[in-house]
Amino acid sequence: QVQVLESGGGLVQAGGSLRLSCTVSGTVFRSRAMAWFRQAPGKEREGVSCITWSDTKTYYQDSVKGRFTISRDNSKNELYLQMNSLIPEDTAIYYCAVQYSPYGSCSDSPSSYNHWGQGTQVTVAS
């Protein structure tokens, strides 16, 4: 059974930084693209960033380009999201997701992912 666990969320002032981490149990991590999604109150879940299984390609939502950096450590089964220059609009629950198909390319569609963490709250105060 695959377990996904996020950590690193919290309350930060605008302009500050946070680093989210995601640990995935099992053996699927190394062969799957991984992504971060977020969901703000009253809004749909949206893709924030994705990284391919081989760590060769990354994707970022336009609103976070230049501020967020996704990375992974396949030796530790861990995924990270470094978030800098945070703004109040970044406030949301952030979810880590494991792509359903192995060796796939990045996708910003939630339906492409079949293992999800419980989420970690990020709150950016103005």
mmCIF file with all atom_site columns, C-alpha atoms in Angstrom:
data_model
loop_
_atom_site.group_PDB
_atom_site.id
_atom_site.type_symbol
_atom_site.label_atom_id
_atom_site.label_alt_id
_atom_site.label_comp_id
_atom_site.label_asym_id
_atom_site.label_entity_id
_atom_site.label_seq_id
_atom_site.pdbx_PDB_ins_code
_atom_site.Cartn_x
_atom_site.Cartn_y
_atom_site.Cartn_z
_atom_site.occupancy
_atom_site.B_iso_or_equiv
_atom_site.pdbx_formal_charge
_atom_site.auth_seq_id
_atom_site.auth_comp_id
_atom_site.auth_asym_id
_atom_site.auth_atom_id
_atom_site.pdbx_PDB_model_num
ATOM 1   C CA . GLN A 1 1   ? 0.000   0.000  0.000   1.00 0.00 ? 1   GLN A CA 1
ATOM 2   C CA . VAL A 1 2   ? 1.383   3.379  -1.021  1.00 0.00 ? 2   VAL A CA 1
ATOM 3   C CA . GLN A 1 3   ? 1.383   6.058  1.642   1.00 0.00 ? 3   GLN A CA 1
ATOM 4   C CA . VAL A 1 4   ? 1.984   9.722  0.925   1.00 0.00 ? 4   VAL A CA 1
ATOM 5   C CA . LEU A 1 5   ? 2.822   12.147 3.706   1.00 0.00 ? 5   LEU A CA 1
ATOM 6   C CA . GLU A 1 6   ? 3.355   15.894 3.344   1.00 0.00 ? 6   GLU A CA 1
ATOM 7   C CA . SER A 1 7   ? 4.994   18.204 5.851   1.00 0.00 ? 7   SER A CA 1
ATOM 8   C CA . GLY A 1 8   ? 6.380   21.696 6.079   1.00 0.00 ? 8   GLY A CA 1
ATOM 9   C CA . GLY A 1 9   ? 3.294   23.859 5.873   1.00 0.00 ? 9   GLY A CA 1
ATOM 10  C CA . GLY A 1 10  ? 2.592   26.707 8.240   1.00 0.00 ? 10  GLY A CA 1
ATOM 11  C CA . LEU A 1 11  ? 1.914   30.399 8.686   1.00 0.00 ? 11  LEU A CA 1
ATOM 12  C CA . VAL A 1 12  ? 4.292   32.854 7.065   1.00 0.00 ? 12  VAL A CA 1
ATOM 13  C CA . GLN A 1 13  ? 4.322   36.561 6.317   1.00 0.00 ? 13  GLN A CA 1
ATOM 14  C CA . ALA A 1 14  ? 4.090   37.747 2.739   1.00 0.00 ? 14  ALA A CA 1
ATOM 15  C CA . GLY A 1 15  ? 7.528   37.686 1.169   1.00 0.00 ? 15  GLY A CA 1
ATOM 16  C CA . GLY A 1 16  ? 8.605   34.768 3.296   1.00 0.00 ? 16  GLY A CA 1
ATOM 17  C CA . SER A 1 17  ? 9.560   31.221 2.390   1.00 0.00 ? 17  SER A CA 1
ATOM 18  C CA . LEU A 1 18  ? 8.484   27.687 3.174   1.00 0.00 ? 18  LEU A CA 1
ATOM 19  C CA . ARG A 1 19  ? 9.762   24.301 2.089   1.00 0.00 ? 19  ARG A CA 1
ATOM 20  C CA . LEU A 1 20  ? 7.277   21.500 1.694   1.00 0.00 ? 20  LEU A CA 1
ATOM 21  C CA . SER A 1 21  ? 8.359   17.873 1.820   1.00 0.00 ? 21  SER A CA 1
ATOM 22  C CA . CYS A 1 22  ? 6.584   14.718 0.753   1.00 0.00 ? 22  CYS A CA 1
ATOM 23  C CA . THR A 1 23  ? 7.590   11.176 1.642   1.00 0.00 ? 23  THR A CA 1
ATOM 24  C CA . VAL A 1 24  ? 6.216   8.239  -0.339  1.00 0.00 ? 24  VAL A CA 1
ATOM 25  C CA . SER A 1 25  ? 6.365   4.693  0.928   1.00 0.00 ? 25  SER A CA 1
ATOM 26  C CA . GLY A 1 26  ? 6.734   1.712  -1.362  1.00 0.00 ? 26  GLY A CA 1
ATOM 27  C CA . THR A 1 27  ? 8.583   1.307  -4.621  1.00 0.00 ? 27  THR A CA 1
ATOM 28  C CA . VAL A 1 28  ? 6.471   3.378  -6.999  1.00 0.00 ? 28  VAL A CA 1
ATOM 29  C CA . PHE A 1 29  ? 8.157   6.707  -6.301  1.00 0.00 ? 29  PHE A CA 1
ATOM 30  C CA . ARG A 1 30  ? 11.191  6.255  -8.514  1.00 0.00 ? 30  ARG A CA 1
ATOM 31  C CA . SER A 1 31  ? 9.208   5.418  -11.655 1.00 0.00 ? 31  SER A CA 1
ATOM 32  C CA . ARG A 1 32  ? 6.479   8.032  -11.362 1.00 0.00 ? 32  ARG A CA 1
ATOM 33  C CA . ALA A 1 33  ? 6.123   11.692 -12.108 1.00 0.00 ? 33  ALA A CA 1
ATOM 34  C CA . MET A 1 34  ? 5.275   13.591 -8.944  1.00 0.00 ? 34  MET A CA 1
ATOM 35  C CA . ALA A 1 35  ? 3.287   16.758 -8.487  1.00 0.00 ? 35  ALA A CA 1
ATOM 36  C CA . TRP A 1 36  ? 2.155   19.365 -6.034  1.00 0.00 ? 36  TRP A CA 1
ATOM 37  C CA . PHE A 1 37  ? -1.429  20.558 -6.150  1.00 0.00 ? 37  PHE A CA 1
ATOM 38  C CA . ARG A 1 38  ? -3.201  23.106 -4.018  1.00 0.00 ? 38  ARG A CA 1
ATOM 39  C CA . GLN A 1 39  ? -6.762  23.926 -3.124  1.00 0.00 ? 39  GLN A CA 1
ATOM 40  C CA . ALA A 1 40  ? -7.931  27.206 -1.665  1.00 0.00 ? 40  ALA A CA 1
ATOM 41  C CA . PRO A 1 41  ? -11.310 27.566 0.067   1.00 0.00 ? 41  PRO A CA 1
ATOM 42  C CA . GLY A 1 42  ? -14.119 27.660 -2.472  1.00 0.00 ? 42  GLY A CA 1
ATOM 43  C CA . LYS A 1 43  ? -11.810 26.862 -5.379  1.00 0.00 ? 43  LYS A CA 1
ATOM 44  C CA . GLU A 1 44  ? -10.992 23.790 -7.387  1.00 0.00 ? 44  GLU A CA 1
ATOM 45  C CA . ARG A 1 45  ? -7.793  21.843 -6.858  1.00 0.00 ? 45  ARG A CA 1
ATOM 46  C CA . GLU A 1 46  ? -5.100  23.133 -9.202  1.00 0.00 ? 46  GLU A CA 1
ATOM 47  C CA . GLY A 1 47  ? -1.730  21.903 -10.313 1.00 0.00 ? 47  GLY A CA 1
ATOM 48  C CA . VAL A 1 48  ? 1.173   23.915 -8.947  1.00 0.00 ? 48  VAL A CA 1
ATOM 49  C CA . SER A 1 49  ? 4.239   22.021 -10.114 1.00 0.00 ? 49  SER A CA 1
ATOM 50  C CA . CYS A 1 50  ? 5.297   18.656 -11.482 1.00 0.00 ? 50  CYS A CA 1
ATOM 51  C CA . ILE A 1 51  ? 8.555   16.788 -11.984 1.00 0.00 ? 51  ILE A CA 1
ATOM 52  C CA . THR A 1 52  ? 9.188   13.757 -14.141 1.00 0.00 ? 52  THR A CA 1
ATOM 53  C CA . TRP A 1 53  ? 10.366  10.453 -12.700 1.00 0.00 ? 53  TRP A CA 1
ATOM 54  C CA . SER A 1 54  ? 13.855  10.985 -14.125 1.00 0.00 ? 54  SER A CA 1
ATOM 55  C CA . ASP A 1 55  ? 14.088  14.537 -12.771 1.00 0.00 ? 55  ASP A CA 1
ATOM 56  C CA . THR A 1 56  ? 14.724  15.856 -16.273 1.00 0.00 ? 56  THR A CA 1
ATOM 57  C CA . LYS A 1 57  ? 11.631  17.999 -16.770 1.00 0.00 ? 57  LYS A CA 1
ATOM 58  C CA . THR A 1 58  ? 9.610   20.247 -14.534 1.00 0.00 ? 58  THR A CA 1
ATOM 59  C CA . TYR A 1 59  ? 6.374   22.166 -14.915 1.00 0.00 ? 59  TYR A CA 1
ATOM 60  C CA . TYR A 1 60  ? 5.157   25.214 -13.045 1.00 0.00 ? 60  TYR A CA 1
ATOM 61  C CA . GLN A 1 61  ? 1.868   27.039 -12.981 1.00 0.00 ? 61  GLN A CA 1
ATOM 62  C CA . ASP A 1 62  ? 2.388   30.550 -14.344 1.00 0.00 ? 62  ASP A CA 1
ATOM 63  C CA . SER A 1 63  ? 1.584   32.224 -11.039 1.00 0.00 ? 63  SER A CA 1
ATOM 64  C CA . VAL A 1 64  ? 4.455   30.461 -9.239  1.00 0.00 ? 64  VAL A CA 1
ATOM 65  C CA . LYS A 1 65  ? 7.156   30.552 -11.911 1.00 0.00 ? 65  LYS A CA 1
ATOM 66  C CA . GLY A 1 66  ? 10.330  32.101 -10.603 1.00 0.00 ? 66  GLY A CA 1
ATOM 67  C CA . ARG A 1 67  ? 9.177   31.743 -6.990  1.00 0.00 ? 67  ARG A CA 1
ATOM 68  C CA . PHE A 1 68  ? 8.694   27.999 -6.474  1.00 0.00 ? 68  PHE A CA 1
ATOM 69  C CA . THR A 1 69  ? 11.163  25.190 -7.159  1.00 0.00 ? 69  THR A CA 1
ATOM 70  C CA . ILE A 1 70  ? 10.266  21.513 -7.266  1.00 0.00 ? 70  ILE A CA 1
ATOM 71  C CA . SER A 1 71  ? 12.840  18.798 -6.700  1.00 0.00 ? 71  SER A CA 1
ATOM 72  C CA . ARG A 1 72  ? 13.039  15.153 -5.778  1.00 0.00 ? 72  ARG A CA 1
ATOM 73  C CA . ASP A 1 73  ? 15.450  12.730 -4.166  1.00 0.00 ? 73  ASP A CA 1
ATOM 74  C CA . ASN A 1 74  ? 14.788  9.256  -5.514  1.00 0.00 ? 74  ASN A CA 1
ATOM 75  C CA . SER A 1 75  ? 17.218  7.700  -3.054  1.00 0.00 ? 75  SER A CA 1
ATOM 76  C CA . LYS A 1 76  ? 15.016  8.922  -0.188  1.00 0.00 ? 76  LYS A CA 1
ATOM 77  C CA . ASN A 1 77  ? 11.593  8.674  -1.891  1.00 0.00 ? 77  ASN A CA 1
ATOM 78  C CA . GLU A 1 78  ? 11.100  12.350 -1.171  1.00 0.00 ? 78  GLU A CA 1
ATOM 79  C CA . LEU A 1 79  ? 9.626   15.260 -3.094  1.00 0.00 ? 79  LEU A CA 1
ATOM 80  C CA . TYR A 1 80  ? 10.141  18.905 -2.209  1.00 0.00 ? 80  TYR A CA 1
ATOM 81  C CA . LEU A 1 81  ? 8.656   22.278 -3.027  1.00 0.00 ? 81  LEU A CA 1
ATOM 82  C CA . GLN A 1 82  ? 10.706  25.330 -2.134  1.00 0.00 ? 82  GLN A CA 1
ATOM 83  C CA . MET A 1 83  ? 8.388   28.317 -2.018  1.00 0.00 ? 83  MET A CA 1
ATOM 84  C CA . ASN A 1 84  ? 9.901   31.800 -1.954  1.00 0.00 ? 84  ASN A CA 1
ATOM 85  C CA . SER A 1 85  ? 8.395   35.289 -2.154  1.00 0.00 ? 85  SER A CA 1
ATOM 86  C CA . LEU A 1 86  ? 5.092   33.965 -0.906  1.00 0.00 ? 86  LEU A CA 1
ATOM 87  C CA . ILE A 1 87  ? 1.980   36.048 -1.424  1.00 0.00 ? 87  ILE A CA 1
ATOM 88  C CA . PRO A 1 88  ? -1.452  35.789 0.223   1.00 0.00 ? 88  PRO A CA 1
ATOM 89  C CA . GLU A 1 89  ? -2.844  34.221 -2.961  1.00 0.00 ? 89  GLU A CA 1
ATOM 90  C CA . ASP A 1 90  ? -0.626  31.196 -2.278  1.00 0.00 ? 90  ASP A CA 1
ATOM 91  C CA . THR A 1 91  ? -2.728  30.374 0.783   1.00 0.00 ? 91  THR A CA 1
ATOM 92  C CA . ALA A 1 92  ? -4.179  26.889 0.322   1.00 0.00 ? 92  ALA A CA 1
ATOM 93  C CA . ILE A 1 93  ? -3.903  23.277 1.314   1.00 0.00 ? 93  ILE A CA 1
ATOM 94  C CA . TYR A 1 94  ? -1.010  21.780 -0.624  1.00 0.00 ? 94  TYR A CA 1
ATOM 95  C CA . TYR A 1 95  ? -1.161  18.153 -1.725  1.00 0.00 ? 95  TYR A CA 1
ATOM 96  C CA . CYS A 1 96  ? 1.523   15.798 -2.941  1.00 0.00 ? 96  CYS A CA 1
ATOM 97  C CA . ALA A 1 97  ? 0.454   13.371 -5.664  1.00 0.00 ? 97  ALA A CA 1
ATOM 98  C CA . VAL A 1 98  ? 1.900   10.262 -7.337  1.00 0.00 ? 98  VAL A CA 1
ATOM 99  C CA . GLN A 1 99  ? 1.141   9.797  -11.012 1.00 0.00 ? 99  GLN A CA 1
ATOM 100 C CA . TYR A 1 100 ? -0.876  6.747  -11.969 1.00 0.00 ? 100 TYR A CA 1
ATOM 101 C CA . SER A 1 101 ? 1.200   5.622  -14.975 1.00 0.00 ? 101 SER A CA 1
ATOM 102 C CA . PRO A 1 102 ? 4.908   4.843  -14.673 1.00 0.00 ? 102 PRO A CA 1
ATOM 103 C CA . TYR A 1 103 ? 7.466   6.764  -16.711 1.00 0.00 ? 103 TYR A CA 1
ATOM 104 C CA . GLY A 1 104 ? 4.885   9.322  -17.793 1.00 0.00 ? 104 GLY A CA 1
ATOM 105 C CA . SER A 1 105 ? 5.277   12.982 -18.604 1.00 0.00 ? 105 SER A CA 1
ATOM 106 C CA . CYS A 1 106 ? 4.057   15.735 -16.340 1.00 0.00 ? 106 CYS A CA 1
ATOM 107 C CA . SER A 1 107 ? 0.357   16.500 -16.086 1.00 0.00 ? 107 SER A CA 1
ATOM 108 C CA . ASP A 1 108 ? -1.588  19.189 -14.249 1.00 0.00 ? 108 ASP A CA 1
ATOM 109 C CA . SER A 1 109 ? -4.777  17.122 -14.226 1.00 0.00 ? 109 SER A CA 1
ATOM 110 C CA . PRO A 1 110 ? -5.697  15.599 -10.850 1.00 0.00 ? 110 PRO A CA 1
ATOM 111 C CA . SER A 1 111 ? -7.144  12.584 -12.670 1.00 0.00 ? 111 SER A CA 1
ATOM 112 C CA . SER A 1 112 ? -3.628  11.577 -13.733 1.00 0.00 ? 112 SER A CA 1
ATOM 113 C CA . TYR A 1 113 ? -2.667  10.899 -10.127 1.00 0.00 ? 113 TYR A CA 1
ATOM 114 C CA . ASN A 1 114 ? -3.913  8.058  -7.989  1.00 0.00 ? 114 ASN A CA 1
ATOM 115 C CA . HIS A 1 115 ? -2.055  8.424  -4.707  1.00 0.00 ? 115 HIS A CA 1
ATOM 116 C CA . TRP A 1 116 ? -2.511  11.557 -2.621  1.00 0.00 ? 116 TRP A CA 1
ATOM 117 C CA . GLY A 1 117 ? -1.372  12.820 0.721   1.00 0.00 ? 117 GLY A CA 1
ATOM 118 C CA . GLN A 1 118 ? -3.674  14.343 3.298   1.00 0.00 ? 118 GLN A CA 1
ATOM 119 C CA . GLY A 1 119 ? -2.425  17.841 2.545   1.00 0.00 ? 119 GLY A CA 1
ATOM 120 C CA . THR A 1 120 ? -0.543  20.481 4.466   1.00 0.00 ? 120 THR A CA 1
ATOM 121 C CA . GLN A 1 121 ? -1.903  23.966 5.144   1.00 0.00 ? 121 GLN A CA 1
ATOM 122 C CA . VAL A 1 122 ? 0.027   26.974 3.894   1.00 0.00 ? 122 VAL A CA 1
ATOM 123 C CA . THR A 1 123 ? -1.177  30.346 5.095   1.00 0.00 ? 123 THR A CA 1
ATOM 124 C CA . VAL A 1 124 ? 0.428   33.578 3.906   1.00 0.00 ? 124 VAL A CA 1
ATOM 125 C CA . ALA A 1 125 ? -0.443  36.642 5.935   1.00 0.00 ? 125 ALA A CA 1
ATOM 126 C CA . SER A 1 126 ? -0.425  40.066 4.321   1.00 0.00 ? 126 SER A CA 1
#
